[in-house]
């Protein structure tokens, strides 16, 4: 491939030079001409319309006017020094004013000549003026690309502007390399796909994303480029999945044996929901193929993921394997351990726990038991990943993820066995479909989209500070019924001391209202010693305390079915998924439960939307979609994971349809041509081969 222009460093482009080249790299990460070609405008100005001066109103936004300069004068002294240009068309006169670069601008302008002035009119002393308009000679503007159509607007920075690389400057730079660069751009999508989805070819898409002549070509160029971005991500994800299925055998869980049956008939205290049954069946199917299972279970708080995980682990045990379950925090690991022990006891199987705080003596014993196969299920934190932890025969790994474990860590667990264990990832709160398809695009996805029967929905109230007494009243009423109450304060990252202050002030206030010995209060926050934390929590869990005041440490922690009220203080400071997660702490028993969101009177638009959403719905899937709209994909995942979300144009919040289309296209592609042997698919095969040389499979998959 002849690609000298695309790979040429920008500093060698005529008129750029080392300084501007370096600044482009530092400020925008643009190194080569190819980079510049994919530095897309973020909006466009319609330069096809011209306005007449007599149609301007005080409300008029940015417009352009064709006129002639009839005079130019430099007025004022020092601070008030300015260039004032009288600009006239056949309907009237306006002033163009500059306060900076006065001499330079003045030198460019010739009285008597025609120009196009672009700016936003303001009224001064009853007449309109433009301050610091863009101005260009009428003739040359007509010839310059992008100036008389939809003009691209590029993101720039203060530093770049100093180098004359504002949006206009970037536009000029792009124009200067465009034709030469485009000539070297090669199509990277098969013709059949372009035809099927009516996508323009790559060259014209790139031309039209920068310099569209109208809205129609812009839209199809945009769609093509987004499709391309999403297509290649899906191609990598689904290819990795395919390779893994070919390469990695999984333990065969051929039979449903004694332990599953016994648990199901003798231990299980409730009927499974249809959703739970369906997901268990999906897992059962996966583990009978001989290939490694990689499945994501999405289910709302309280949808009953734990029992699904347990039954899957029993399936592994029935087939001669061990299982482990990994949680992101120690508290959560302990919680899982407790719930699993409660469900199954310690007779049918042996369950152990391993975390960072497991004592060395216990640890040594545990390692030994594990290796001998005396432990069936090991629950823990990322301590499980350590090389010292060796299983006799690990068949299934359950990861309770909450977006905290990276792809790398998942991979480490696979290597714990000769035959890689099956992987079941559970998300604590649902993530939007588009994100799941991208972040977990290499996994199969199961949804537990049904809550266990008889669960009464949680009533969510949003109260202002002035309604605090109502909140106190509700708490008292619930405590009188024997219920327990959480009061949660936000964790403010910038200042733990400030957190504590909030919490302490809150505790004092509560102390007035809820006096001993009638009321007992537990206090739990991040700065207290672990042992104290455990003790306070335990007291609450055992029902010895009525109220637990806490910072967000309880978010993923305790399971107290008797708790029926969740008060969230400063609720406007929490993100949506966090609020939903917290709310999930109540409503675990069959009682009517409440979630009370306390907020200040002044709310930002977004905060209001978050609180309104909470009041309106209990559905985690719905909430996750709104959360994604509000925060964008990067924030939701916490990290910009492995570049998967490095999208230049496509937006996972808005381009769901294109994403679905792209994924479907890749699925069809692999179906028709699994090894991409057909001539029209060779370029895709080459792409994947190049990628796999650069990125190891663990990284993509
Ligand atoms: P999550 O999906 O949030 O992890 P859990 O697995 O902790 O949910 O389940 C929440 C509660 O619901 C637990 O007390 C669990 O025992 C109970 N539960 C789970 N499945 C059912 C069911 N099918 N019927 C009734 N209760 C159930
Ligand atoms: Mg859970």
mmCIF file of N, CA and C in Angstrom, residues 29 114 128 219 256 269 283 331 334 346 387 392 424 429-430 460 502 598 644 652 655 665:
data_model
loop_
_atom_site.group_PDB
_atom_site.id
_atom_site.type_symbol
_atom_site.label_atom_id
_atom_site.label_comp_id
_atom_site.label_asym_id
_atom_site.label_seq_id
_atom_site.Cartn_x
_atom_site.Cartn_y
_atom_site.Cartn_z
ATOM 1 N N UNK A 29 -3.357 15.258 20.127
ATOM 2 C CA UNK A 29 -2.900 13.902 19.836
ATOM 3 C C UNK A 29 -2.785 13.618 18.350
ATOM 4 N N UNK A 114 -15.386 43.914 -1.840
ATOM 5 C CA UNK A 114 -16.489 43.110 -1.298
ATOM 6 C C UNK A 114 -15.947 41.994 -0.391
ATOM 7 N N UNK A 128 -26.640 48.018 14.670
ATOM 8 C CA UNK A 128 -26.028 46.703 14.809
ATOM 9 C C UNK A 128 -24.535 46.750 14.550
ATOM 10 N N UNK A 219 -25.110 13.454 6.505
ATOM 11 C CA UNK A 219 -25.710 12.378 7.287
ATOM 12 C C UNK A 219 -25.222 11.009 6.851
ATOM 13 N N UNK A 256 -26.702 -33.514 35.494
ATOM 14 C CA UNK A 256 -27.221 -32.824 36.663
ATOM 15 C C UNK A 256 -27.247 -33.872 37.758
ATOM 16 N N UNK A 269 -35.598 -22.624 49.444
ATOM 17 C CA UNK A 269 -36.763 -22.231 50.226
ATOM 18 C C UNK A 269 -37.867 -21.567 49.406
ATOM 19 N N UNK A 283 -27.125 -21.634 31.111
ATOM 20 C CA UNK A 283 -25.808 -22.028 31.635
ATOM 21 C C UNK A 283 -25.590 -23.527 31.437
ATOM 22 N N UNK A 331 -16.281 -6.688 51.924
ATOM 23 C CA UNK A 331 -17.631 -6.715 52.494
ATOM 24 C C UNK A 331 -18.564 -7.554 51.637
ATOM 25 N N UNK A 334 -17.833 -11.245 51.868
ATOM 26 C CA UNK A 334 -18.394 -11.803 53.112
ATOM 27 C C UNK A 334 -19.901 -11.994 52.998
ATOM 28 N N UNK A 346 -23.448 -26.316 55.481
ATOM 29 C CA UNK A 346 -22.094 -26.793 55.252
ATOM 30 C C UNK A 346 -22.030 -28.313 55.204
ATOM 31 N N UNK A 387 -1.187 -16.177 42.438
ATOM 32 C CA UNK A 387 -0.672 -17.447 41.908
ATOM 33 C C UNK A 387 -0.629 -18.570 42.956
ATOM 34 N N UNK A 392 -7.591 -27.851 42.763
ATOM 35 C CA UNK A 392 -7.378 -29.193 42.245
ATOM 36 C C UNK A 392 -7.966 -29.278 40.836
ATOM 37 N N UNK A 424 -18.706 -17.009 34.552
ATOM 38 C CA UNK A 424 -20.023 -16.401 34.689
ATOM 39 C C UNK A 424 -19.807 -15.033 35.331
ATOM 40 N N UNK A 429 -25.579 -4.002 38.912
ATOM 41 C CA UNK A 429 -26.692 -3.236 38.345
ATOM 42 C C UNK A 429 -26.629 -3.426 36.849
ATOM 43 N N UNK A 430 -27.769 -3.469 36.233
ATOM 44 C CA UNK A 430 -27.775 -3.667 34.793
ATOM 45 C C UNK A 430 -26.985 -2.553 34.106
ATOM 46 N N UNK A 460 -40.670 5.305 46.673
ATOM 47 C CA UNK A 460 -39.584 6.280 46.730
ATOM 48 C C UNK A 460 -40.141 7.695 46.835
ATOM 49 N N UNK A 502 -20.149 15.885 57.764
ATOM 50 C CA UNK A 502 -21.536 15.712 57.347
ATOM 51 C C UNK A 502 -22.196 14.641 58.195
ATOM 52 N N UNK A 598 -33.383 12.731 50.371
ATOM 53 C CA UNK A 598 -33.365 14.074 50.940
ATOM 54 C C UNK A 598 -32.466 14.949 50.076
ATOM 55 N N UNK A 644 -11.658 0.096 24.122
ATOM 56 C CA UNK A 644 -12.870 -0.348 23.449
ATOM 57 C C UNK A 644 -13.798 0.843 23.214
ATOM 58 N N UNK A 652 -22.141 5.780 22.026
ATOM 59 C CA UNK A 652 -22.947 4.655 22.499
ATOM 60 C C UNK A 652 -24.278 5.101 23.092
ATOM 61 N N UNK A 655 -26.146 6.030 19.337
ATOM 62 C CA UNK A 655 -26.051 5.262 18.102
ATOM 63 C C UNK A 655 -26.359 3.785 18.279
ATOM 64 N N UNK A 665 -24.277 -7.357 11.276
ATOM 65 C CA UNK A 665 -23.474 -7.532 10.067
ATOM 66 C C UNK A 665 -22.310 -8.485 10.311
#
